[in-house]
Coordinates of C-alpha atoms and ligand atoms in Angstrom, one line a residue:
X199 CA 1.7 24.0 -1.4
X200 CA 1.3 20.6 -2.5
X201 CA 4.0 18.6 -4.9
X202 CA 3.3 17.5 -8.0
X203 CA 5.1 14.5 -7.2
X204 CA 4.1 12.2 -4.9
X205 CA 6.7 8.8 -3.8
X206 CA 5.3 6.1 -2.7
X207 CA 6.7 2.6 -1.1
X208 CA 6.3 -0.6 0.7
X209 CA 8.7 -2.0 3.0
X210 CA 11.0 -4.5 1.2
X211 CA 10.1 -8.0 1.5
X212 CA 12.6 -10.4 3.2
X213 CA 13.3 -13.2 1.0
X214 CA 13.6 -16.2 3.4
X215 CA 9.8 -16.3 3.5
X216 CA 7.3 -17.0 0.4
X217 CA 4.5 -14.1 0.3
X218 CA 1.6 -14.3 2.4
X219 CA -1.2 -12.1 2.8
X220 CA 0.7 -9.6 4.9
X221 CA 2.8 -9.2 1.7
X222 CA 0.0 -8.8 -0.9
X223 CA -2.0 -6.4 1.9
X224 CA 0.8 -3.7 2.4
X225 CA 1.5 -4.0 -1.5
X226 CA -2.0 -3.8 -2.6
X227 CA -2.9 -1.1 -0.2
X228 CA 0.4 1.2 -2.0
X229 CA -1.1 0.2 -5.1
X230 CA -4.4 1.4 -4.8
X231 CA -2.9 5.1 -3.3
X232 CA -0.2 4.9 -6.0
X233 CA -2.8 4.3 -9.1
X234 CA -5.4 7.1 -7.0
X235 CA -2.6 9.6 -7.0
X236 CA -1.8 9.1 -10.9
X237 CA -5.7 9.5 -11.7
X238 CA -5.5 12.6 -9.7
X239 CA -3.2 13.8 -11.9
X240 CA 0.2 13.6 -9.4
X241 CA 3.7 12.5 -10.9
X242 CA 3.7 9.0 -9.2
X243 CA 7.0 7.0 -8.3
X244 CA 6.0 4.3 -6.6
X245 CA 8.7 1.7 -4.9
X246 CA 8.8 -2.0 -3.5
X247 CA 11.6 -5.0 -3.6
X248 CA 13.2 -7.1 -1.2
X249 CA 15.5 -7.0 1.8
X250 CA 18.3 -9.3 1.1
X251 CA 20.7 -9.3 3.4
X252 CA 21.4 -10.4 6.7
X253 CA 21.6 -13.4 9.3
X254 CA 17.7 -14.6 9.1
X255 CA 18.2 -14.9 5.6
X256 CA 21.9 -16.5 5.5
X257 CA 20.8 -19.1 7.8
X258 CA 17.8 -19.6 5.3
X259 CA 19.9 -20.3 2.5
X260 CA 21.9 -22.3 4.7
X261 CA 18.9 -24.3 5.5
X262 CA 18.3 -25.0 1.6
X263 CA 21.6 -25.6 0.7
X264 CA 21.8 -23.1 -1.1
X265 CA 24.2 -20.0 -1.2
X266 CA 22.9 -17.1 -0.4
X267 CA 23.1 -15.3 -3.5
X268 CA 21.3 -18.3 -5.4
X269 CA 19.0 -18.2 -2.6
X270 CA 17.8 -14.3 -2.8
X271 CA 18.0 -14.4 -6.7
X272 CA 15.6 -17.1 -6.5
X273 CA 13.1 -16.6 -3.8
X274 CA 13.4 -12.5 -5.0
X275 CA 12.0 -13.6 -8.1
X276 CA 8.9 -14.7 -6.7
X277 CA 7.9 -11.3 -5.3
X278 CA 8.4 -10.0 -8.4
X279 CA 5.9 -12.4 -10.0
X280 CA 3.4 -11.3 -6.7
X281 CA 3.9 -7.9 -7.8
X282 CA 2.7 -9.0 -11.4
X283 CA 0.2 -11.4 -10.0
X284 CA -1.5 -8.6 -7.8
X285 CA -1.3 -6.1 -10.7
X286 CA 0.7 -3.9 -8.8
X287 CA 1.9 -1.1 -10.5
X288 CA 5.1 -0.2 -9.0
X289 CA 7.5 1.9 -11.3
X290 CA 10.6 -0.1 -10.0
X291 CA 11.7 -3.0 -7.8
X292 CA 14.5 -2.6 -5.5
X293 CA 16.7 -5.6 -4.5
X294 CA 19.2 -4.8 -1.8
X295 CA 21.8 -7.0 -3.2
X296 CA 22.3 -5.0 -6.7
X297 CA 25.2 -2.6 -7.1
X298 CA 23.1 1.1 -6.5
X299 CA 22.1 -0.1 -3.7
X300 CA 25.3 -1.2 -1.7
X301 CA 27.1 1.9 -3.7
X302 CA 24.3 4.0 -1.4
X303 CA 24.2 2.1 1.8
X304 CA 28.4 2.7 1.7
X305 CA 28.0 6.2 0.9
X306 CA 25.5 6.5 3.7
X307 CA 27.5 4.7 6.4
X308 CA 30.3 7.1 5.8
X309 CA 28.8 10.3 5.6
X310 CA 27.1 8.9 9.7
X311 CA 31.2 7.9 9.7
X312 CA 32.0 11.6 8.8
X313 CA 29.6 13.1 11.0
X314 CA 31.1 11.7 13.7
X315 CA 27.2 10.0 14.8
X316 CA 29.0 6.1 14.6
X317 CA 32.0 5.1 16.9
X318 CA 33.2 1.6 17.5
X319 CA 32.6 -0.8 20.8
X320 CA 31.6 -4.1 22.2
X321 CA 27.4 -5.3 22.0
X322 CA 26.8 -7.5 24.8
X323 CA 22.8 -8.3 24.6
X324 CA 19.9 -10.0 23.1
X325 CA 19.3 -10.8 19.5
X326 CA 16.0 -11.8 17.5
X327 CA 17.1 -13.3 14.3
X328 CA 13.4 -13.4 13.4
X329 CA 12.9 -9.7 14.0
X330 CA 16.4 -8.7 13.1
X331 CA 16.1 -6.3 16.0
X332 CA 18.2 -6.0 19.3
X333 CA 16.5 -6.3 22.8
X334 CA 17.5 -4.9 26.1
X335 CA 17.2 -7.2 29.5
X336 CA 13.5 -5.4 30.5
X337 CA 11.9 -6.0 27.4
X338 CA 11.7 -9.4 27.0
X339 CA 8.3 -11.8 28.6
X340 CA 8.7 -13.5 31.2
X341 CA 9.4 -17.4 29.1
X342 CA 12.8 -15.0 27.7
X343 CA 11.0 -14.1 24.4
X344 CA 11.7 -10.8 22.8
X345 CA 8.1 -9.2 23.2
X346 CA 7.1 -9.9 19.4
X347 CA 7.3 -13.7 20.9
X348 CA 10.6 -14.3 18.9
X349 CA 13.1 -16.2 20.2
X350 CA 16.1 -14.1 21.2
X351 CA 20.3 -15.4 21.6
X352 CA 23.0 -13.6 23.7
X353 CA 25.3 -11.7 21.2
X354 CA 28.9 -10.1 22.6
X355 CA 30.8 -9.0 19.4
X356 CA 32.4 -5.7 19.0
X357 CA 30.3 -3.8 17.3
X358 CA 29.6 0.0 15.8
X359 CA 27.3 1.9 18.0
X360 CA 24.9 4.9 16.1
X361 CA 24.0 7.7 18.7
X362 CA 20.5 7.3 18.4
X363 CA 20.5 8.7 22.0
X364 CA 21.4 12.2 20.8
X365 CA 18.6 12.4 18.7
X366 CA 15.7 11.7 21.8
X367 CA 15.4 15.6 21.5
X368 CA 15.0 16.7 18.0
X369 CA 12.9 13.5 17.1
X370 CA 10.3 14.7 20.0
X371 CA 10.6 18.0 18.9
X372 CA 10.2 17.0 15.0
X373 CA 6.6 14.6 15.6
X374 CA 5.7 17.8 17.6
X375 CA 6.3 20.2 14.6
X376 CA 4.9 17.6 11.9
X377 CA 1.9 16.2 13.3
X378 CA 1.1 14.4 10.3
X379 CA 4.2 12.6 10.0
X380 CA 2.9 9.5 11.4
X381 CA -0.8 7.7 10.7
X382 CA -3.0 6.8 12.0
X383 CA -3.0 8.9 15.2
X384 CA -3.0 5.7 18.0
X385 CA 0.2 4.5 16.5
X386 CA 1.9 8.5 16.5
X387 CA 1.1 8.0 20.4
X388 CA 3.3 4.9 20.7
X389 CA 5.7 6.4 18.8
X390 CA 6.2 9.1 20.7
X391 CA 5.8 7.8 24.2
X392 CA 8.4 4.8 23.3
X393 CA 10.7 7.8 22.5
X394 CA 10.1 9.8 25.7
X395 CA 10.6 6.9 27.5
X396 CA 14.8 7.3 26.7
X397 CA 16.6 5.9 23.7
X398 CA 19.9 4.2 24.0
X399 CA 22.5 4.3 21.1
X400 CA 22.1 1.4 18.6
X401 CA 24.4 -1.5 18.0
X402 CA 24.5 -1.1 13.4
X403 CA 27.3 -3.7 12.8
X404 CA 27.1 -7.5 13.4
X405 CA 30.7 -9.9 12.8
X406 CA 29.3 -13.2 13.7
X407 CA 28.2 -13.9 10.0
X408 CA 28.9 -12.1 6.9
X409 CA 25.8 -12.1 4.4
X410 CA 25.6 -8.4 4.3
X411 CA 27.0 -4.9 3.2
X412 CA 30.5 -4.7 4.6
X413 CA 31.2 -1.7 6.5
X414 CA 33.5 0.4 4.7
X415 CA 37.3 0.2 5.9
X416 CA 36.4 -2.8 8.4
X417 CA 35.2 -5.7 6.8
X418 CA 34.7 -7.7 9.8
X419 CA 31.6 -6.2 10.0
X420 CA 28.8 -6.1 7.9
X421 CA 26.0 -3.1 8.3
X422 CA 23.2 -3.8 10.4
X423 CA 20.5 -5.3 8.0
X424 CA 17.6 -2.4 9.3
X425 CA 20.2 0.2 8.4
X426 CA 20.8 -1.5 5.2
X427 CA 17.3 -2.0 4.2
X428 CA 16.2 1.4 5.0
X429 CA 18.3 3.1 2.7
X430 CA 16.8 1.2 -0.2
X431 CA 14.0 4.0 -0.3
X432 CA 16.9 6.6 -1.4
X433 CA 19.4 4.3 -3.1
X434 CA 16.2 3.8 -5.6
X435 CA 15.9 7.5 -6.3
X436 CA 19.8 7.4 -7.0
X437 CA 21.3 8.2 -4.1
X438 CA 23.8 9.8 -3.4
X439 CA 24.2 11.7 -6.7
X440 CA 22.1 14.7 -7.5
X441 CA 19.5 13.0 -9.6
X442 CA 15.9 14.7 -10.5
X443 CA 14.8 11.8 -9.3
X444 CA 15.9 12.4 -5.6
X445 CA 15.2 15.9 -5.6
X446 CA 11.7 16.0 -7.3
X447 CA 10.4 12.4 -5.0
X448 CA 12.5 12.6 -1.7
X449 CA 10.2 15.3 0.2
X450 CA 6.9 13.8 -0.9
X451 CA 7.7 10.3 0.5
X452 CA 5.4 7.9 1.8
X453 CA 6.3 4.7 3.5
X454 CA 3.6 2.4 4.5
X455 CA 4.1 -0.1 6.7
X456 CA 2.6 -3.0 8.8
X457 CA 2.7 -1.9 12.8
X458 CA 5.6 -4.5 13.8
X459 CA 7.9 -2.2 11.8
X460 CA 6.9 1.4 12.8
X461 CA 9.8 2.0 15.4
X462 CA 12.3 0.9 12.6
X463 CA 10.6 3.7 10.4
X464 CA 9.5 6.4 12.8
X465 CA 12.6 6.5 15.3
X466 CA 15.2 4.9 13.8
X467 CA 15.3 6.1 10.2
X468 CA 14.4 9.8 10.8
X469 CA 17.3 9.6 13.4
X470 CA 19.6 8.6 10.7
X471 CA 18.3 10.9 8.3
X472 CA 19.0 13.9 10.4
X473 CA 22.4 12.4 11.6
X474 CA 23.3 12.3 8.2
X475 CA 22.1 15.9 7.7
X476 CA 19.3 15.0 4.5
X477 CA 15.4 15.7 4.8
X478 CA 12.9 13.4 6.3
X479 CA 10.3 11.4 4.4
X480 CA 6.8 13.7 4.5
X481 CA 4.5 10.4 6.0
X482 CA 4.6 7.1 8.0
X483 CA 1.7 4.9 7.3
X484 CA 1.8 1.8 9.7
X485 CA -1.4 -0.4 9.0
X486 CA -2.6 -3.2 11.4
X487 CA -1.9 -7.1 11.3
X488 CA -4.5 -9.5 9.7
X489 CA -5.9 -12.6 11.8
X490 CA -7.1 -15.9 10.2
X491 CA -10.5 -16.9 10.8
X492 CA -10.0 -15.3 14.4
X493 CA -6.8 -16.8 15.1
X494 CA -3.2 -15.5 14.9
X495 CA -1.8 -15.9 11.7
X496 CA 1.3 -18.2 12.2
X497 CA 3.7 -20.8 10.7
X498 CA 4.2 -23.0 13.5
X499 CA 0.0 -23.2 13.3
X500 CA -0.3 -23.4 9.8
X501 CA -3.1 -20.7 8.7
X502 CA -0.6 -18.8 6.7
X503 CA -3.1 -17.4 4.0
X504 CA -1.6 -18.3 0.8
X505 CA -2.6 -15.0 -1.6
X506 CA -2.5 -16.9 -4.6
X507 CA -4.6 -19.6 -3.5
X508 CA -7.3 -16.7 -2.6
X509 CA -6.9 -15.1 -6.3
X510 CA -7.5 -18.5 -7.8
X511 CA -11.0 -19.3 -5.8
X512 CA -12.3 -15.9 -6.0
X513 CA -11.0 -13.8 -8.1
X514 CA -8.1 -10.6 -8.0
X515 CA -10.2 -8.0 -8.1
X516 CA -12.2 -9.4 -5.7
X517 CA -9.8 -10.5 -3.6
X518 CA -8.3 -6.6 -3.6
X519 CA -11.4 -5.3 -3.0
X520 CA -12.2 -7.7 0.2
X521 CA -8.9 -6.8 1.5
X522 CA -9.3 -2.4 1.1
X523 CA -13.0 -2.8 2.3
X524 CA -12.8 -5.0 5.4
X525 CA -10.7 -3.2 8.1
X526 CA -10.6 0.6 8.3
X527 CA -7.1 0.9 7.4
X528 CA -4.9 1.0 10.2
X529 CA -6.5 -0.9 12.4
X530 CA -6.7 -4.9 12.4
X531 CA -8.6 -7.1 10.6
X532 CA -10.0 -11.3 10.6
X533 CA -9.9 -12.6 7.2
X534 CA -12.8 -15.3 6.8
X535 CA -14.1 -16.6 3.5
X536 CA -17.7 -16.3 4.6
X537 CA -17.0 -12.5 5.1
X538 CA -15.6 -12.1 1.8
X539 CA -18.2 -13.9 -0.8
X540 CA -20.6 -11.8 1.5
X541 CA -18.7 -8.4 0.9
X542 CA -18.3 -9.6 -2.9
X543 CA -22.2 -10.7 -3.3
X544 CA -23.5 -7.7 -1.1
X545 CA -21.9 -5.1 -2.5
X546 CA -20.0 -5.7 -6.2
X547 CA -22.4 -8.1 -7.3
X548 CA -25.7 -7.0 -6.2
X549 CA -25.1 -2.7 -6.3
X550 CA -22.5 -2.2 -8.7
X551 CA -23.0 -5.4 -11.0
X552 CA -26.6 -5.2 -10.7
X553 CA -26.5 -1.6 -11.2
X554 CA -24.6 -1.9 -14.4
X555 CA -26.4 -4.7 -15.6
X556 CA -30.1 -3.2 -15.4
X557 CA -28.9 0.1 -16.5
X558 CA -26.5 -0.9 -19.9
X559 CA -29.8 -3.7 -20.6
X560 CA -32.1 -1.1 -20.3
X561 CA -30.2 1.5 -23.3
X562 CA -29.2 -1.9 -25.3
X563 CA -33.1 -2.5 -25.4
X564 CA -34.7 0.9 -25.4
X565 CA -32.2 3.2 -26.9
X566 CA -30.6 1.5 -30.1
X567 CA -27.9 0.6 -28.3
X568 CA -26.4 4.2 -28.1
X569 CA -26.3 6.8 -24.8
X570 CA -29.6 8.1 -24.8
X571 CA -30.1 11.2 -26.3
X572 CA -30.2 14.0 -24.7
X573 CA -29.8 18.0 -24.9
X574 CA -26.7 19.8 -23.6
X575 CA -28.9 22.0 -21.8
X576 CA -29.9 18.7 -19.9
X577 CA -26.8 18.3 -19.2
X578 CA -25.9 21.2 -18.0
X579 CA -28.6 21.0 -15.9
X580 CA -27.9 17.7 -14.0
X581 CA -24.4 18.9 -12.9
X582 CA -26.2 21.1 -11.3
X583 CA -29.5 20.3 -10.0
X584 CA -29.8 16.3 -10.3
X585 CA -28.9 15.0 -6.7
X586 CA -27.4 11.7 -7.7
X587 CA -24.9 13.3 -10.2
X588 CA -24.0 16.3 -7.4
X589 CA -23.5 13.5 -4.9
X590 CA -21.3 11.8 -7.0
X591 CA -18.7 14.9 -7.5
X592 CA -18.9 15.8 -4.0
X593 CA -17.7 12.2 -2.6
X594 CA -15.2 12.3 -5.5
X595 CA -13.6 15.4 -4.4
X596 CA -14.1 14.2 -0.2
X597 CA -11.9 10.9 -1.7
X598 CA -9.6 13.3 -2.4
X599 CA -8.9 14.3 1.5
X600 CA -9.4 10.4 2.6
X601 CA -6.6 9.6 0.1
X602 CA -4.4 11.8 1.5
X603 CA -5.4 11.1 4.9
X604 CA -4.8 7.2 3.9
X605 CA -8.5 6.6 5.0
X606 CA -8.7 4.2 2.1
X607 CA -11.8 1.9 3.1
X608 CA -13.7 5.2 3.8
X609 CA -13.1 6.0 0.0
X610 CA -14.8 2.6 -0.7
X611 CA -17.6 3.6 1.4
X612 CA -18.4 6.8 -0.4
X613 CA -18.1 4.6 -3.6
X614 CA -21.0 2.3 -2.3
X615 CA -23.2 4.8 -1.0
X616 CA -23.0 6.4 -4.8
X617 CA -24.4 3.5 -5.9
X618 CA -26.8 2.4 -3.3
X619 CA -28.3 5.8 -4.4
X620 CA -28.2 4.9 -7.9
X621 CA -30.0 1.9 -7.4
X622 CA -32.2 3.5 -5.2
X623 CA -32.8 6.3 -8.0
X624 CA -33.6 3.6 -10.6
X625 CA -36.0 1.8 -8.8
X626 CA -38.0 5.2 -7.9
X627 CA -37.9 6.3 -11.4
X628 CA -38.8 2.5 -13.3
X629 CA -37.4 3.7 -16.2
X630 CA -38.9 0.1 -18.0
X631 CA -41.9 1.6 -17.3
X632 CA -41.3 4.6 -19.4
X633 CA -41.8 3.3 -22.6
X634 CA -44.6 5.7 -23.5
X635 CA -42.4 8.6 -22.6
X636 CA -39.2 8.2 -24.6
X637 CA -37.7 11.6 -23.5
X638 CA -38.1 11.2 -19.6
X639 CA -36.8 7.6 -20.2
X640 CA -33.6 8.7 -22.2
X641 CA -32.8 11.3 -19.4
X642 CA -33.2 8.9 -16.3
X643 CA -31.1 6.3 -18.3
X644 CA -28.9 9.1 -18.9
X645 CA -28.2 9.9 -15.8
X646 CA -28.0 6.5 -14.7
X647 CA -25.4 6.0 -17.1
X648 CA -23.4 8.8 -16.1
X649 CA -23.1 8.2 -12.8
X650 CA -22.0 4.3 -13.2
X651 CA -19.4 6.4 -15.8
X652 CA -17.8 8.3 -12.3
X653 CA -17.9 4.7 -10.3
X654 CA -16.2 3.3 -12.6
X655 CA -13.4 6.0 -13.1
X656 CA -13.7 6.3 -9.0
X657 CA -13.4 2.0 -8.9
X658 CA -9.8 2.3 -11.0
X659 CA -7.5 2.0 -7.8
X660 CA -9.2 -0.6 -6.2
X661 CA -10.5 -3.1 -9.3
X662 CA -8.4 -1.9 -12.2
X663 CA -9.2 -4.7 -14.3
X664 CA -13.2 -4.9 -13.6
X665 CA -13.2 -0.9 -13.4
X666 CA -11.4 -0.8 -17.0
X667 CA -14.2 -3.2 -18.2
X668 CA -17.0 -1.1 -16.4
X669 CA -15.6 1.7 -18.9
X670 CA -15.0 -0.2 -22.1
X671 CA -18.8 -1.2 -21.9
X672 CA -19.5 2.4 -21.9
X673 CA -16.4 2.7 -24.5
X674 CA -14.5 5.4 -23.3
X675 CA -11.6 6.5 -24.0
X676 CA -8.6 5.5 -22.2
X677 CA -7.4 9.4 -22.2
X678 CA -10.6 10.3 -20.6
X679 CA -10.2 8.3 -17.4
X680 CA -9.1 10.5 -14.9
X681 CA -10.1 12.2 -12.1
X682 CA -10.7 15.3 -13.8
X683 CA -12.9 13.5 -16.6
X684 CA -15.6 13.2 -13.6
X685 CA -17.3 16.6 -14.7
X686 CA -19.8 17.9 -17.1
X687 CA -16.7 18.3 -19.4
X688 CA -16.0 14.6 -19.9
X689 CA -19.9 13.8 -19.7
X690 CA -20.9 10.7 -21.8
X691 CA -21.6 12.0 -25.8
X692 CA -25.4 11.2 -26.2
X693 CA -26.2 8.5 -29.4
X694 CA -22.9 7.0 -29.1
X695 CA -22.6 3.2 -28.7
X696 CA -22.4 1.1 -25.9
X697 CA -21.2 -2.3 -25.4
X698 CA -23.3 -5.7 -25.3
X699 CA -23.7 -5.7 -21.3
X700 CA -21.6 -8.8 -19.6
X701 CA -21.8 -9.3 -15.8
X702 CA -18.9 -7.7 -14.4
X703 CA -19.0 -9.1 -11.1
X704 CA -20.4 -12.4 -10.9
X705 CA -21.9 -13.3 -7.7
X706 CA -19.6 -16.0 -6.0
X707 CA -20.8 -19.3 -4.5
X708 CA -21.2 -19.5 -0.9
X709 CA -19.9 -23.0 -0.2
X710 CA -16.6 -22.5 -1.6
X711 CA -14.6 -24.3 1.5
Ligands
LIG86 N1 12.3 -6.6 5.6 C1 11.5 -5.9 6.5 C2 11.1 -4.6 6.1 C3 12.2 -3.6 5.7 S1 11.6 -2.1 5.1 C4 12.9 -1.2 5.0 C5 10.2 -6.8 6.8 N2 9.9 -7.6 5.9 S2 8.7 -8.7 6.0 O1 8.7 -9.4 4.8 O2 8.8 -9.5 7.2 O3 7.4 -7.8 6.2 C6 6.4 -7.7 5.4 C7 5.3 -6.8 5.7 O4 4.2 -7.7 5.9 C8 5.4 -5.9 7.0 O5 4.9 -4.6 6.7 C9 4.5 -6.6 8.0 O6 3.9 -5.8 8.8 C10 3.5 -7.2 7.0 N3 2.8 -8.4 7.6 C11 3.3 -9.6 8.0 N4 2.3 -10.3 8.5 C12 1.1 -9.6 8.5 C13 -0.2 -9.9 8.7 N5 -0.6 -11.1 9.3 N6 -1.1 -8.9 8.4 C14 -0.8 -7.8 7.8 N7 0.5 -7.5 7.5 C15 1.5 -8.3 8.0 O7 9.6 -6.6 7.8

């Protein structure tokens, strides 16, 4: 049976970087499954923050003088502002540097400590700082890069050892028993062949630096930063005491994640979760890497995309809707500002805009201003025979299984086709040429009006703010914006007033360089 509740997260962001579009994508894309999952009427908790600790960002702080507690508190801040500047609506923001946090991580680290699944010895290998991940001899290219193309260094410090080895077995045996444990499908294949392929016990403790959690009765060490950062999707939901929170969220998790960090989440933190004897998170959810203009998006060549930037020159909603609509989610994607003020034009302006616009001028002109009027019979009737209003409700309830299935920009693509029928339904029935036949009028504008009432409701995760204003010109209530509002139930009340129609999505210049 399915929850109620459904949890929800990002990966935390590290703080030695300011965000890019790889930030805003994973952040947005939670977003618009966290807002679909309250509209269809699940208990959302939905999670992000920042990753703190550990020697990338020391040696950051380091850089900027600063120390690295001034350092995280300042650059942590600015992901908080992202998370207000995207309109994300994440119920709370972890930072792995507060006091529930380290008070988990602890707790976790002994209970491995307990469980005997952590013994002390001696690391001698490679280190990416950038990747915070260790790399054994075969891995590396041939120039002596980790395979990510990070540089690597030669660590030897004692160290504490997890027995990820032991859990080769029952982490096969576990993707076997919960094939849906890991999207999209491609990526469940890696997964599990880099498991097959053996797994050798993993080095959690570092001593050469100190920025991090200290591990508990030996504080020349401090905790591994992945092990650290993992936890922060428990130590949120309160961790390790017996909150509601914890029990109610914990099985229904969700972590999406970009496809660099899918071994971290798919091997390494289920292994630690059954070490440590508590229940696994329900999905993984690795989405693909975006490219700028064709090129790989890096510092060193300067085509970081700067999110803000992008929100400035065209807009959030658009900018949201460019980035859910582009790539079928999973897979890569090339960003190009050509591609997006044709996505915007093609499809927001000219069939949802457009749409709007012809239909809400059309009742302002014709009908008094007011939803046409027309019988309940008639309404009645168009739930069940009109074809535009039945397509409508069946694509809404198919979103359903794409939402779940984290087919996102499939979901956009049954909301376009609903309105390339609309459009295609107003220009068969000219209702502006119905002026000697008020009644067929009303009902076609009726209809018309109805169905731009389920895109908007269906538009609320992916343009809240355009979607909201979609609704207000129609002035419905904010309690009837759900999913279950898109039925004859909810249906607009004939003769009540609409709002002066504005253009809701302009159409944007094409030479914006
Ligand atoms: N701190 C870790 C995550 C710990 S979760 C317990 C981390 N942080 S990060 O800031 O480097 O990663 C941010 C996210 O951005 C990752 O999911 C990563 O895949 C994503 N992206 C970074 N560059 C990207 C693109 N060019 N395109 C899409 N997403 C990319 O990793």
């Amino acid at each position: 049976m399915s929850s109620k509740y459904y949890y929800i997260t990002t990966p935390i962001y590290y703080v030695n970087d300011v965000p890019h579009i790889g930030h805003a994508y994973t952040s947005i894309a939670c977003d618009v499954i966290a807002r679909f999952m309250r509209l269809a009427g699940k208990n959302v908790m939905f999670l992000t923050g920042t990753d703190e600790h550990g020697q990338k960002v020391e040696k950051s702080a380091e850089k900027f003088g600063m120390k690295p507690q001034e350092f995280t508190d300042k650059n942590s801040e600015i992901f908080r502002k992202m998370m207000h500047q995207l309109n994300i609506s994440n119920d709370d923001f972890i930072r792995t540097t507060e006091n529930r946090h380290k008070k988990a991580v602890e707790h976790f680290w002994q209970e491995l400590v307990d469980k005997d699944e952590i013994y002390l010895d001696k690391y001698d290998g490679w280190y990416s700082v950038r990747d915070e991940a260790f790399y054994s001899e075969d891995e590396l290219t041939a120039d002596g890069l980790a395979p990510t193309g990070a540089p690597v260094e030669w660590v030897e410090e004692p160290s504490y050892f997890f027995k990820l080895s032991k859990w080769q077995d029952k982490l096969l045996e576990f993707y076997h028993n919960n094939p849906d444990f890991i999207y999209p499908e491609s990526r469940k294949n890696e997964v599990i062949s880099f498991v097959k392929s053996g797994l050798v016990d993993l080095s959690v403790s570092r001593t050469s630096f100190g920025w991090g959690i200290k591990v508990p009765g030996d504080e020349k060490h401090v905790i591994y930063v992945w092990l650290d950062a993992l936890t922060n999707y428990i130590s949120a939901l309160g961790y390790p005491g017996n909150s509601e929170k914890y029990s109610n969220f914990w099985p229904t998790a969700t972590h999406v994640v970009g496809k660099d960090i899918l071994r971290f989440h798919a091997v390494y933190w289920p292994a630690f979760l059954m070490a440590a004897g508590l229940p696994l998170p329900k999905s993984i959810v690795a989405h693909g890497w975006w490219t700028n203009e064709g090129q790989k998006i890096s510092k060193s060549v300067g085509n970081v995309i700067d999110p803000f930037k992008l929100i400035d020159e065209f807009g959030l909603d658009q900018v949201r809707y460019f980035l859910m609509r582009e790539v079928t989610f999973g897979n890569d994607g090339n960003f190009s500002k050509d591609n997006l003020v044709a996505r915007i034009n093609s499809e927001l302006s000219n069939k949802i805009g457009n749409l709007m616009q012809r239909t809400c001028s059309l009742v302002y002109k014709y009908c008094n201003k007011q939803v046409p009027k027309v019988s309940k019979e008639f309404i009645a009737k168009i739930y069940l025979e009109s074809e535009l209003i039945n397509l409508a409700i069946n694509l809404g309830h198919q979103n359903n299984d794409l939402m779940h299935s984290f087919q996102i920009n499939k979901v956009l693509d049954n909301i376009i086709n609903i309105a390339e029928q609309a459009n295609a339904f107003i220009d068969k029935e000219a209702p502006w040429a119905l002026k000697s036949d008020q009644e067929k009028m009303n009902e076609v504008l009726y209809i018309l009006l109805e169905v731009i009432r389920h895109l908007g409701i269906m538009l609320l995760p992916f343009v809240p703010d355009s979607a909201s204003k979609m609704l207000d010109q129609l002035n419905i209530l904010e309690d009837s914006r759900s999913f279950s509002d898109l039925s004859p139930n909810s249906a607009l009340i004939p003769e009540s007033m609409i709002n002066q129609p504005t253009p809701i999505f302009p159409r944007l210049e094409n030479d914006i360089s």
